[in-house]
mmCIF file of C-alpha atoms in Angstrom:
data_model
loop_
_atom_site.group_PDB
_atom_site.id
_atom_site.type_symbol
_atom_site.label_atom_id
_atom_site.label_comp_id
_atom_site.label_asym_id
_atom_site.label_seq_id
_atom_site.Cartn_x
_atom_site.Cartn_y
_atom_site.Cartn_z
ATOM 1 C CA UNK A 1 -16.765 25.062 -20.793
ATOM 2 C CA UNK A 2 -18.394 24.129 -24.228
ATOM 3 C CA UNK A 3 -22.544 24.757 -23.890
ATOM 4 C CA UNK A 4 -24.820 22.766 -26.787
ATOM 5 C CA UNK A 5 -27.610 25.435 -26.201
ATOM 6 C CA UNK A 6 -30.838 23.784 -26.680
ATOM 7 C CA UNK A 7 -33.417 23.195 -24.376
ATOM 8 C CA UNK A 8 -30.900 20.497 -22.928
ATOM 9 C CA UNK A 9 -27.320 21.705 -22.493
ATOM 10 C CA UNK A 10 -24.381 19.409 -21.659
ATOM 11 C CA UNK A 11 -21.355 20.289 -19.993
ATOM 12 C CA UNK A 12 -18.530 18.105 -19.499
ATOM 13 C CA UNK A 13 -15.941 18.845 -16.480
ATOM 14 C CA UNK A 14 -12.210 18.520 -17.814
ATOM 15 C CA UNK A 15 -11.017 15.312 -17.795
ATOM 16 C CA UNK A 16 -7.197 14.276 -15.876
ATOM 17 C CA UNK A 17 -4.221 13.925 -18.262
ATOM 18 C CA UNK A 18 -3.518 10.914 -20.780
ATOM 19 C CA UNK A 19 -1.687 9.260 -18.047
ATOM 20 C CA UNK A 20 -4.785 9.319 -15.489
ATOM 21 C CA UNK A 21 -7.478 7.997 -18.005
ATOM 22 C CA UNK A 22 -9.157 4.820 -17.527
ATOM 23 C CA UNK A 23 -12.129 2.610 -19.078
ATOM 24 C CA UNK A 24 -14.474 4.809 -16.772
ATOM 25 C CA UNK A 25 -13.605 8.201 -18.605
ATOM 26 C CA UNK A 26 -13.824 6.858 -21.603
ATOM 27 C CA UNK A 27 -17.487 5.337 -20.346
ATOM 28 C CA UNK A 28 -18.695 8.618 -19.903
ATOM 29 C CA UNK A 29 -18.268 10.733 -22.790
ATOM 30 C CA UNK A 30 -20.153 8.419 -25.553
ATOM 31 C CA UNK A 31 -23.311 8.999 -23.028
ATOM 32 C CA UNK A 32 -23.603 12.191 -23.204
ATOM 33 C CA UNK A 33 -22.338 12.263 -27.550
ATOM 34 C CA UNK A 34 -24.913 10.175 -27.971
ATOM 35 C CA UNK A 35 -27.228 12.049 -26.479
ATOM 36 C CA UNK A 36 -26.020 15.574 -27.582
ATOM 37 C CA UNK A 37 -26.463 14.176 -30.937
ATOM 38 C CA UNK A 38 -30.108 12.738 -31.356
ATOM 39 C CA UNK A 39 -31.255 15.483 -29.182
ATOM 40 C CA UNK A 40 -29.984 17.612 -31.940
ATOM 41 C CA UNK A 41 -31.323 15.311 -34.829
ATOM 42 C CA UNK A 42 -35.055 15.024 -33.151
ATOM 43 C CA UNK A 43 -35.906 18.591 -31.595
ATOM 44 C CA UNK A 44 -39.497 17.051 -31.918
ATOM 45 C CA UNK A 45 -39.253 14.328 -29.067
ATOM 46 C CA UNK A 46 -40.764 15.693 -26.148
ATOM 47 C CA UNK A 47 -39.494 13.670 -23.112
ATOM 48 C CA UNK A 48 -35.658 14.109 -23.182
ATOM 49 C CA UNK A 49 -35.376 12.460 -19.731
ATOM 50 C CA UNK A 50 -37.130 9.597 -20.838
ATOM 51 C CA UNK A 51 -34.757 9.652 -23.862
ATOM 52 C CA UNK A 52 -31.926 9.804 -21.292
ATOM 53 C CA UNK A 53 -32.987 7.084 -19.265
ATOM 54 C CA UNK A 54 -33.050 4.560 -22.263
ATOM 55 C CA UNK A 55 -29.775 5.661 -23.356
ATOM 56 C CA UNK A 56 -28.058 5.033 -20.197
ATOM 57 C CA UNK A 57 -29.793 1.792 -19.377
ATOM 58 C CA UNK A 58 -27.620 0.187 -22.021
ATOM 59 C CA UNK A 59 -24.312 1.439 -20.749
ATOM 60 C CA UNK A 60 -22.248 -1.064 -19.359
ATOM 61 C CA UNK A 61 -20.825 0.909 -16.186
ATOM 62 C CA UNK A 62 -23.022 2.014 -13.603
ATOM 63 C CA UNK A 63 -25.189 5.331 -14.662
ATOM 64 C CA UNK A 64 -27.130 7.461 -12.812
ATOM 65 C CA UNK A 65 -28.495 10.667 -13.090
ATOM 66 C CA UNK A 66 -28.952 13.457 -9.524
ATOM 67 C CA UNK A 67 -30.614 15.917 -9.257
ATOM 68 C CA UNK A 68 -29.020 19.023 -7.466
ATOM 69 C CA UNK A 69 -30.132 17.752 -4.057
ATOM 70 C CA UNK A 70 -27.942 14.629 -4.854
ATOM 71 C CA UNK A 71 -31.379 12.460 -5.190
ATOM 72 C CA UNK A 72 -30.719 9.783 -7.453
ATOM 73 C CA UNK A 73 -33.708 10.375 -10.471
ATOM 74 C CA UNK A 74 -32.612 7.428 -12.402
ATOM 75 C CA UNK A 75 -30.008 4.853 -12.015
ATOM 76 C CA UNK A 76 -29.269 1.900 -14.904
ATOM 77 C CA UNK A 77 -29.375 -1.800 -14.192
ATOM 78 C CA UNK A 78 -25.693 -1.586 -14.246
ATOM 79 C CA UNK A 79 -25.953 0.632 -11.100
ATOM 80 C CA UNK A 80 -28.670 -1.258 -9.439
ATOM 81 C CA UNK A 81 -26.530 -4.616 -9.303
ATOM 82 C CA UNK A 82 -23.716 -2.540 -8.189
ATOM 83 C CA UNK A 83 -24.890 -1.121 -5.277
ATOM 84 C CA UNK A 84 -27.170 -3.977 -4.522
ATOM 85 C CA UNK A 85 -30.343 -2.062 -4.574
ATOM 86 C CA UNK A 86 -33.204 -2.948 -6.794
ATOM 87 C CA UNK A 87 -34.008 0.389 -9.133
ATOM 88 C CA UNK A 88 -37.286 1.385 -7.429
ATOM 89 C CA UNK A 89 -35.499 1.384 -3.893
ATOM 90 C CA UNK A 90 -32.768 3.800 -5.303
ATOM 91 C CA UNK A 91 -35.132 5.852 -7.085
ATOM 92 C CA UNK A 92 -35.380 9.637 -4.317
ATOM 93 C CA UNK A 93 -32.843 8.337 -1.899
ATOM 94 C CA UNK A 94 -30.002 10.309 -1.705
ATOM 95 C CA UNK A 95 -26.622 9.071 -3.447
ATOM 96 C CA UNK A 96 -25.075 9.544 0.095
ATOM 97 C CA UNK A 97 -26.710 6.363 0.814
ATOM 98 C CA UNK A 98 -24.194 4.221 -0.874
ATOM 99 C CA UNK A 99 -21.044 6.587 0.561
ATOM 100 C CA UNK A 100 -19.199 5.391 4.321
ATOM 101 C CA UNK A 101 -20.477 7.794 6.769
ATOM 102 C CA UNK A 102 -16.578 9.281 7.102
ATOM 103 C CA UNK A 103 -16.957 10.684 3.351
ATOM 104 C CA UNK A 104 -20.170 12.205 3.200
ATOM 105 C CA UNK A 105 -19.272 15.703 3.489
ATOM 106 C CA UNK A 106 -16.421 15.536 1.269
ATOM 107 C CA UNK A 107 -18.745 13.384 -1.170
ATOM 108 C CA UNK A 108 -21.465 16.344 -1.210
ATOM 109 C CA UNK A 109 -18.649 18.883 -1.556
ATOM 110 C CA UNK A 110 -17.771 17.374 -4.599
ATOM 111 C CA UNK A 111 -21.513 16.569 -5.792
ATOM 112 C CA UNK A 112 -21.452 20.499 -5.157
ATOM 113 C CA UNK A 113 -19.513 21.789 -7.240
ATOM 114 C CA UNK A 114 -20.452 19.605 -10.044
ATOM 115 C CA UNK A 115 -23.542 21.136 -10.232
ATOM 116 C CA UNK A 116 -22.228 24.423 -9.664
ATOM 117 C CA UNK A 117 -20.231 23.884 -13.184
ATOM 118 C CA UNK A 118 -16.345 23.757 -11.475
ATOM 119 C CA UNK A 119 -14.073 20.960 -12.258
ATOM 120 C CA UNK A 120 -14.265 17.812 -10.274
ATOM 121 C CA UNK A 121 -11.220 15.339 -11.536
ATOM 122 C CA UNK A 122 -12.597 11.337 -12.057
ATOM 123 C CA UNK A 123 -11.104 9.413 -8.603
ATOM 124 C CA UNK A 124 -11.284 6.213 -6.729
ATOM 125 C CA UNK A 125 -13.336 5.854 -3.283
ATOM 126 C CA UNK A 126 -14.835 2.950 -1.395
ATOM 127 C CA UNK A 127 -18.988 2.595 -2.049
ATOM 128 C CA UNK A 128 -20.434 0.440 0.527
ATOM 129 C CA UNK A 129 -23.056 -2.167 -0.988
ATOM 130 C CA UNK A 130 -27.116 -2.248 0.128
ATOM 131 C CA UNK A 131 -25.126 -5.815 2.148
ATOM 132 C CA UNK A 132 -22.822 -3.707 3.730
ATOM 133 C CA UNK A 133 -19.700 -4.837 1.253
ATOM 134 C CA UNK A 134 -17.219 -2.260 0.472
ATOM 135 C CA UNK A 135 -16.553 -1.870 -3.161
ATOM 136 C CA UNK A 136 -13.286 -0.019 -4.664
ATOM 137 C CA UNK A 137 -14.857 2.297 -7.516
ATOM 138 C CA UNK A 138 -13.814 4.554 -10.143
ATOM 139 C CA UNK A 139 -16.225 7.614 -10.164
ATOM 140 C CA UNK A 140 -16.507 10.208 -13.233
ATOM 141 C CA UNK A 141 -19.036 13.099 -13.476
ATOM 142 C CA UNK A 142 -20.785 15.212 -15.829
ATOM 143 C CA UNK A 143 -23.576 18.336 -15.403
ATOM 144 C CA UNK A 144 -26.421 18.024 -17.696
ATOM 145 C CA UNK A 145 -28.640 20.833 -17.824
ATOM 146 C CA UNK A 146 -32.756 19.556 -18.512
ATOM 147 C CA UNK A 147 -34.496 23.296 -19.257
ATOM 148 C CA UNK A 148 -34.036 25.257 -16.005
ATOM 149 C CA UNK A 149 -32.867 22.345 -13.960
ATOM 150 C CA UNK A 150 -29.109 21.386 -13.012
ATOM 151 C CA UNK A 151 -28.713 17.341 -13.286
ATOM 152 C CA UNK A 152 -25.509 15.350 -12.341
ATOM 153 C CA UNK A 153 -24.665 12.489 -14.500
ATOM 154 C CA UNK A 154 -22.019 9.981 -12.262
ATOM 155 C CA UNK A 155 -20.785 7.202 -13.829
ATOM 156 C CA UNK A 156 -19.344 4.280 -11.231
ATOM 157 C CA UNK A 157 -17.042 1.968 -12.502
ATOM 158 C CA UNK A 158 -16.328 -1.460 -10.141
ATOM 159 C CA UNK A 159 -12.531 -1.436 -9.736
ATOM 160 C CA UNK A 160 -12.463 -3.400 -6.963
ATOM 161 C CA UNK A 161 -10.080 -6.571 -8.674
ATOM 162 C CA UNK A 162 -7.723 -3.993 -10.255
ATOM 163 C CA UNK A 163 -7.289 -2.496 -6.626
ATOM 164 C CA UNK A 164 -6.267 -6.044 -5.017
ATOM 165 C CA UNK A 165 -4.034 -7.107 -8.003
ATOM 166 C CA UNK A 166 -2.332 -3.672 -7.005
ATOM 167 C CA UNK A 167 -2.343 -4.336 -3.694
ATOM 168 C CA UNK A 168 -1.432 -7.854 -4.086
ATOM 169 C CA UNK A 169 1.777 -6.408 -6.653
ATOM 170 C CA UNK A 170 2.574 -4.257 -3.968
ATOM 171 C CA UNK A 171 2.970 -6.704 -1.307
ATOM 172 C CA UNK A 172 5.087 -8.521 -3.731
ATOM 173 C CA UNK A 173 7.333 -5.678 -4.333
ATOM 174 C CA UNK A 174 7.783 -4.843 -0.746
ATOM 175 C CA UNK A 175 7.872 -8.106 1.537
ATOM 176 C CA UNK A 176 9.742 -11.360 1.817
ATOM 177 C CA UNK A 177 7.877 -14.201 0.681
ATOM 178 C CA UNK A 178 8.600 -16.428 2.985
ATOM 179 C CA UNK A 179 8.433 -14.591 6.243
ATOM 180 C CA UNK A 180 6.447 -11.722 5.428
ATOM 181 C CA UNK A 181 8.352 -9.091 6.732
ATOM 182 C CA UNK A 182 9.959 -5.993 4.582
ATOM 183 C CA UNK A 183 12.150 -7.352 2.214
ATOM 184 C CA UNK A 184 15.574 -5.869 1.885
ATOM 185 C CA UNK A 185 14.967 -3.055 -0.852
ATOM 186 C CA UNK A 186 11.886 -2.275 0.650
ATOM 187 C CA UNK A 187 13.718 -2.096 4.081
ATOM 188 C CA UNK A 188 16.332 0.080 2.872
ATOM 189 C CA UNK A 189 14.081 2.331 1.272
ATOM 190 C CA UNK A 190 12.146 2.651 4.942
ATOM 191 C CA UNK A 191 15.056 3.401 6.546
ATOM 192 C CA UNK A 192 16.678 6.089 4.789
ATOM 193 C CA UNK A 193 13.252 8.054 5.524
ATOM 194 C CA UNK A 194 13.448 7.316 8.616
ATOM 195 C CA UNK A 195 17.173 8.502 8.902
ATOM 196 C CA UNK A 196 16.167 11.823 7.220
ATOM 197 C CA UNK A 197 12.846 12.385 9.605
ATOM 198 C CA UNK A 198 15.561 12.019 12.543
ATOM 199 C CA UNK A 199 18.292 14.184 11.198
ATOM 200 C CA UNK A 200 15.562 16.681 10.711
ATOM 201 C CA UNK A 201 14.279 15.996 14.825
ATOM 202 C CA UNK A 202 17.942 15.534 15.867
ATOM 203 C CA UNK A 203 16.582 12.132 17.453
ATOM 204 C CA UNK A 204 18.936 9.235 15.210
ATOM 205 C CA UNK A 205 17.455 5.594 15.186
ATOM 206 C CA UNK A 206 19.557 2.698 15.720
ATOM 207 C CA UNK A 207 19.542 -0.409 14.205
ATOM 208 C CA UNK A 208 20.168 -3.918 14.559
ATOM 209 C CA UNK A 209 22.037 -6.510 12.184
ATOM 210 C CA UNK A 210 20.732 -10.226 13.190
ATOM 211 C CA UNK A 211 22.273 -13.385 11.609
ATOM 212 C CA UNK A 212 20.693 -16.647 12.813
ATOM 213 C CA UNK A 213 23.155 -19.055 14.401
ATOM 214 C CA UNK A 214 24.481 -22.208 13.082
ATOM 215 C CA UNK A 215 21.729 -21.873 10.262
ATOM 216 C CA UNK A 216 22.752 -24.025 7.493
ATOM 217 C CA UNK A 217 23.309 -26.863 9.915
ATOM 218 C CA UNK A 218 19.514 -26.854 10.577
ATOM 219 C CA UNK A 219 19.461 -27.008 7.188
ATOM 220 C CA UNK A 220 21.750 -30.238 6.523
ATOM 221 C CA UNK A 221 20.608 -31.741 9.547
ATOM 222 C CA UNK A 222 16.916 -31.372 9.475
ATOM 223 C CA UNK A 223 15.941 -30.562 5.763
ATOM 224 C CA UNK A 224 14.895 -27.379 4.223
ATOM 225 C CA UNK A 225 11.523 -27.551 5.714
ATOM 226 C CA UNK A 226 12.467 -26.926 8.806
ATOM 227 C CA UNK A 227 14.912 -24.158 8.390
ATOM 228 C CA UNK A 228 11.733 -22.036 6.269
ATOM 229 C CA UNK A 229 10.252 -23.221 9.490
ATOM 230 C CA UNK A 230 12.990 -21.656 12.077
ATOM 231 C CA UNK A 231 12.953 -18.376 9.830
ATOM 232 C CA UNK A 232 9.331 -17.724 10.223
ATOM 233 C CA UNK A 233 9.087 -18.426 13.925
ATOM 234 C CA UNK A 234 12.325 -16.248 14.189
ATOM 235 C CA UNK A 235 10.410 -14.068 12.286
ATOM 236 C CA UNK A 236 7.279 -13.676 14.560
ATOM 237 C CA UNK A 237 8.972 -13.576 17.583
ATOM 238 C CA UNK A 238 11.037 -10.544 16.711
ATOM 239 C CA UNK A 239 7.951 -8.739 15.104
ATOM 240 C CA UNK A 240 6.210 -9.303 18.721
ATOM 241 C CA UNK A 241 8.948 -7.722 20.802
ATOM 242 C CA UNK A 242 9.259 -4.800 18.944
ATOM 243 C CA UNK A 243 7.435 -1.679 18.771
ATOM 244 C CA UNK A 244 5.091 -0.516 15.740
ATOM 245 C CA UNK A 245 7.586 2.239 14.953
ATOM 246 C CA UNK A 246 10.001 -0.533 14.163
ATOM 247 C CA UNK A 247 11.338 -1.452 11.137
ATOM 248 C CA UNK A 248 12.127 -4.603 10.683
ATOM 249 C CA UNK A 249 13.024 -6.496 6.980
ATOM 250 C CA UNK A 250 15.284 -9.190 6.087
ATOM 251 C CA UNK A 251 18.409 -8.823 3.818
ATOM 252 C CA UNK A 252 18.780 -12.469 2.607
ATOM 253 C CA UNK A 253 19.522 -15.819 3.712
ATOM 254 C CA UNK A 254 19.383 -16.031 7.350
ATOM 255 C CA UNK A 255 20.223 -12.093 7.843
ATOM 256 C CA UNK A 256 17.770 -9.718 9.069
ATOM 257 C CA UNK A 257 17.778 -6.159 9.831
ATOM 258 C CA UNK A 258 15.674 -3.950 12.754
ATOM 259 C CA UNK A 259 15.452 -0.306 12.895
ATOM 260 C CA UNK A 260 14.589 1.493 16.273
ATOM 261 C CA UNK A 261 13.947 5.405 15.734
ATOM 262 C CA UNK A 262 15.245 7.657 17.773
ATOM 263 C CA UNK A 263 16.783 4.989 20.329
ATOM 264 C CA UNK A 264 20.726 5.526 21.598
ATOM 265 C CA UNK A 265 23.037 2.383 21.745
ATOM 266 C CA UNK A 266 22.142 1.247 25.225
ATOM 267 C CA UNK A 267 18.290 1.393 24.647
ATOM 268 C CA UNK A 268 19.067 -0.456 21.123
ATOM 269 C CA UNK A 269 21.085 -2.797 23.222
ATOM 270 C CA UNK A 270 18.692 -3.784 25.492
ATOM 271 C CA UNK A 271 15.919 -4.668 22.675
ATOM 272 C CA UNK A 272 18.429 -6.532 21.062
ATOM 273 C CA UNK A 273 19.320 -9.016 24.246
ATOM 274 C CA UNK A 274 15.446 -8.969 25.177
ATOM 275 C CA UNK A 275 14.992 -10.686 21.658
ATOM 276 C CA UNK A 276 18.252 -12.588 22.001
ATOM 277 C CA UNK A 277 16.742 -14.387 24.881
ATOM 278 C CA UNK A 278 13.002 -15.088 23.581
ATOM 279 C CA UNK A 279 14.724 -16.617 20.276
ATOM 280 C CA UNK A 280 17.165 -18.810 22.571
ATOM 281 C CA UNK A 281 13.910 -20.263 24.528
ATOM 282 C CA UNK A 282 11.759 -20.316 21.394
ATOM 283 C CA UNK A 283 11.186 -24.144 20.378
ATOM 284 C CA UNK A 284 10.410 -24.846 16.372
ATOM 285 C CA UNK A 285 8.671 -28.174 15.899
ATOM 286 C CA UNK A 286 11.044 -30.477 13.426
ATOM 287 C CA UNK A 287 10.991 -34.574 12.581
ATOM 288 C CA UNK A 288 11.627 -36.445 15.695
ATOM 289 C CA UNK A 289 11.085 -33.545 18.271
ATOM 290 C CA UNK A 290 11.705 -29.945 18.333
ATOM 291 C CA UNK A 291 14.189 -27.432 17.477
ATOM 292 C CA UNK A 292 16.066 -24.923 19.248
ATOM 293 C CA UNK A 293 18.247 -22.121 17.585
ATOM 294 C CA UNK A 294 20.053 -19.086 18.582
ATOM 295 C CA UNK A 295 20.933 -15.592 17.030
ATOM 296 C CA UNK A 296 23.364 -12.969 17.282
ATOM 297 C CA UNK A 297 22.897 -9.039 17.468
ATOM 298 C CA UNK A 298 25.559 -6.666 16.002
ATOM 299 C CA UNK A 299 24.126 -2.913 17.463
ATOM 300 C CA UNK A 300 25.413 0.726 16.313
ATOM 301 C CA UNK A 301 23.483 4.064 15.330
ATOM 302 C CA UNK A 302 23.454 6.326 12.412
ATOM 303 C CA UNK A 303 25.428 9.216 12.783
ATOM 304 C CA UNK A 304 24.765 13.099 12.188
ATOM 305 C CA UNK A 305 25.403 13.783 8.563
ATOM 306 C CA UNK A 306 24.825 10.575 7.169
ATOM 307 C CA UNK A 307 21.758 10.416 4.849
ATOM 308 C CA UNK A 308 21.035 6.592 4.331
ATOM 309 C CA UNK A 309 21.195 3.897 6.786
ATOM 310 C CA UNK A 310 23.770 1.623 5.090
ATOM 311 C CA UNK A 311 26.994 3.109 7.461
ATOM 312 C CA UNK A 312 24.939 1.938 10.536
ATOM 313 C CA UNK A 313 24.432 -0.985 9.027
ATOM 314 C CA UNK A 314 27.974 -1.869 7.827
ATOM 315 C CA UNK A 315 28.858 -0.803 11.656
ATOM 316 C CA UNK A 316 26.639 -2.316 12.851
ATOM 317 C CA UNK A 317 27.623 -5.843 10.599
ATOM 318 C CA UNK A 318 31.347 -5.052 12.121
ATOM 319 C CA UNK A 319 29.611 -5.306 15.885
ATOM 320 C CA UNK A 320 27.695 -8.907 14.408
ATOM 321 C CA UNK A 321 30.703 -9.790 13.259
ATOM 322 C CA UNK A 322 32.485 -9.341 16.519
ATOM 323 C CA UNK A 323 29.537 -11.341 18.224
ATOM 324 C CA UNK A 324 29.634 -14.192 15.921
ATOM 325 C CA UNK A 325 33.774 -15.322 16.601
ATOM 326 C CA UNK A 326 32.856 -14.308 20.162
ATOM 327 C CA UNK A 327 31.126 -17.453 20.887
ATOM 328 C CA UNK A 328 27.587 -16.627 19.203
ATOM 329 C CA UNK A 329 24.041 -15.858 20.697
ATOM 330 C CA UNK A 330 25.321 -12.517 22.029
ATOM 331 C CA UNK A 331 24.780 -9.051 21.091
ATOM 332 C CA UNK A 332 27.683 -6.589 20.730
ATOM 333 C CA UNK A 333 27.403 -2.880 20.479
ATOM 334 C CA UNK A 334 30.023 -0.972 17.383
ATOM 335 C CA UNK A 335 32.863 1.148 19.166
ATOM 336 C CA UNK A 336 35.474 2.795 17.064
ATOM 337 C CA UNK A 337 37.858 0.145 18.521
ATOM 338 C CA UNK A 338 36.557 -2.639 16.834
ATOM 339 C CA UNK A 339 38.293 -1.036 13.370
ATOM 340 C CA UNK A 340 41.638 -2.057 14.985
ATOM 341 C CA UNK A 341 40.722 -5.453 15.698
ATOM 342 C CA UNK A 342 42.171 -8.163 13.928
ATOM 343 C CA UNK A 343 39.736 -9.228 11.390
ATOM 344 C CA UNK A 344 37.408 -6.064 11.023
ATOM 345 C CA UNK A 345 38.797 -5.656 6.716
ATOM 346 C CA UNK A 346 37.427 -9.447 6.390
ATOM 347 C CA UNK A 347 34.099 -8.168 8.076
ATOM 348 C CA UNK A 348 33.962 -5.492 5.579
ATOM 349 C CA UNK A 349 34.649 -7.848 3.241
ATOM 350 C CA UNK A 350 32.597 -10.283 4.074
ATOM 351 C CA UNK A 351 29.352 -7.711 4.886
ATOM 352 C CA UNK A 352 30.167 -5.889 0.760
ATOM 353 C CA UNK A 353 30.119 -9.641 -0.328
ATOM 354 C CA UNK A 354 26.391 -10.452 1.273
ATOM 355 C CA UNK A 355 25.202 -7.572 0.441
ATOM 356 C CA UNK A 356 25.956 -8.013 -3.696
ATOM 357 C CA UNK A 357 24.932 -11.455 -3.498
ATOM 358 C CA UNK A 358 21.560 -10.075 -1.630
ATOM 359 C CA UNK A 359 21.356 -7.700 -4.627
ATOM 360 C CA UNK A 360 21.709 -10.596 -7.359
ATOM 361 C CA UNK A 361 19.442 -12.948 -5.185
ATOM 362 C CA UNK A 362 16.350 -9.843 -5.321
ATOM 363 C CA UNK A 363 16.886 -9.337 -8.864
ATOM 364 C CA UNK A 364 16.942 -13.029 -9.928
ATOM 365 C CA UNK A 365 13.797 -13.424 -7.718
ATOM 366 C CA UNK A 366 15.940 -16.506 -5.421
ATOM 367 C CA UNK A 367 16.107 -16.622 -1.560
ATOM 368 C CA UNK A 368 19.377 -17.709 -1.076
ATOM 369 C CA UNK A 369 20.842 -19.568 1.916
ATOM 370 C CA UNK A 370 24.203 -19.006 3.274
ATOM 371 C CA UNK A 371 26.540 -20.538 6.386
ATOM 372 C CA UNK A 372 26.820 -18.975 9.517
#
């Protein structure tokens, strides 16, 4: 590390790679210039923490200077509103104060080696306010040494928006809009890590293609409105008779998709015909009354070797297919003689044909609506 050896010595931990940097690095490193240099220029100025202090009260982010013990010795206005603390309250209380109860340790670990001189990366942790409000925030840290003594300069950026547009583009990318569950990339993705984590436990999941019956006659019959309607409440209902291990997304339209780890065909079977029957009974409020609907279950499992869950899911389309010209509102389990059955290459057809106009509905950001 580079020393400026005067009777004040600054030493700046490395900083994370180009790609890592943000506002709060760069918030750092003019503080301690700035200092470096009219410490430099005016050897004759006797109170360098004094000095300090006045520099760091007109920094924007949140400033504040520890001593080895991790007392806070001064903290900027910046800081104060921050943490919700007027100065003089911060001023000898530990910066621990300000850290959830669950991160202490690690939090003094790092404080720690700071002091000690070692490298201690800028990251993001939750602060909790003086009112008990948990704040995202961006910290970055730099050891200042004042004569004999070992100081800890922290800077504490509010990132607290950035983290919920994140979060909020991340919900975006992952769920349907309408219904909230996993949409179908997301879904996909889910799956084929779950299909890995039970090839590696020997344990394959099983999963469930759902189409909703008669769908686009809600639709004609009882407007638009009503069918978002039907799909949410279909929606919920599934989500509360499955397990949290689950997976459950929808892969357009009126399709949906559920993936049970490490259940056989029979187990898979009987999930699907509980939810068959709580959708059947499930009333959706509509213009003039109320609105009943059905659904039908296609059912198969992944099978040893196969790496990604689309197979299953074409089998298990070939077993929803079956169920649908069956009569509908039934659940069918895939056996290897449904290939033979008249119809199965317009199944396949018709399950590569959703699933390419599911792909140019997600990247055209539509939700497309098709018969049953």
């Amino acid at each position: 590390m580079t020393r400026v050896t005067e009777s004040i010595t600054h030493e700046s931990t490395p900083q994370a790679g180009p790609g890592d940097e943000h506002q709060a690095h760069a918030d750092a490193r003019p503080i301690n210039a700035v200092a470096d240099g009219i410490y430099s220029h005016f050897p004759e100025l006797a109170d360098r923490e004094q000095l300090f202090a006045r520099l760091i009260d007109g920094i924007q982010p949140g400033v504040c200077l520890l001593n080895a013990d991790g007392e806070i010795v001064h903290a900027n206005a910046s800081c104060s509103e921050l943490f919700g603390y007027e100065r003089e309250e911060l001023i000898g209380r530990s910066f621990l104060c300000v850290v959830k109860a669950d991160r202490r340790d690690t939090m003094r670990h790092l404080h720690d080696e700071v002091i000690r001189g070692n490298q201690v990366h800028p990251f993001e942790t939750t602060l909790v306010r003086s009112d008990g409000r948990e704040i995202w925030t961006q910290i970055s840290s730099n050891r200042l040494q004042f004569n004999d003594q070992f100081y800890r300069v922290m800077s504490v950026v509010d990132v607290t928006e950035r983290k919920r547009l994140e979060e909020s583009l991340q919900v975006l990318a992952t769920t349907d809009p309408l219904t909230g569950v996993a949409n179908r990339r997301h879904f996909l993705e889910l799956a084929r890590h779950e299909v890995l984590r039970g090839r590696r436990q020997e344990r394959l999941p099983a999963v469930l293609m759902v189409d909703l019956d008669f769908f686009k006659r809600i639709n004609d019959t009882c407007g638009h409105a009503t069918g978002d309607r039907v799909l949410m409440e279909f929606s919920l209902c599934c989500e509360h008779g499955i397990r949290d291990s689950d997976i459950f997304g929808r892969l357009g339209g009126e399709e949906f998709a559920i993936l049970l780890p490490e259940l056989d065909e029979k187990a898979a079977a009987e999930t699907a015909e509980r939810l068959r029957k709580n959708v059947a009974a499930l009333p959706v409020p509509a213009a003039g009354g109320e609105v009943y609907f059905s659904a039908s279950f296609g059912v198969a499992r992944a099978m040893p070797g196969e790496t990604s869950i689309e197979a299953a899911l074409h089998r298990a389309d070939v077993a929803l297919y079956r169920a649908k010209h069956g009569g509908r509102n039934r659940v069918e389990v895939y056996s290897d003689s449904m290939q033979a059955v008249d119809g199965e290459e317009s199944a396949s057809t018709d399950y590569a044909r959703r699933m390419r106009e599911a792909d140019s509905a997600s990247q055209a950001n539509k939700d497309p609506r098709k018969s049953a």
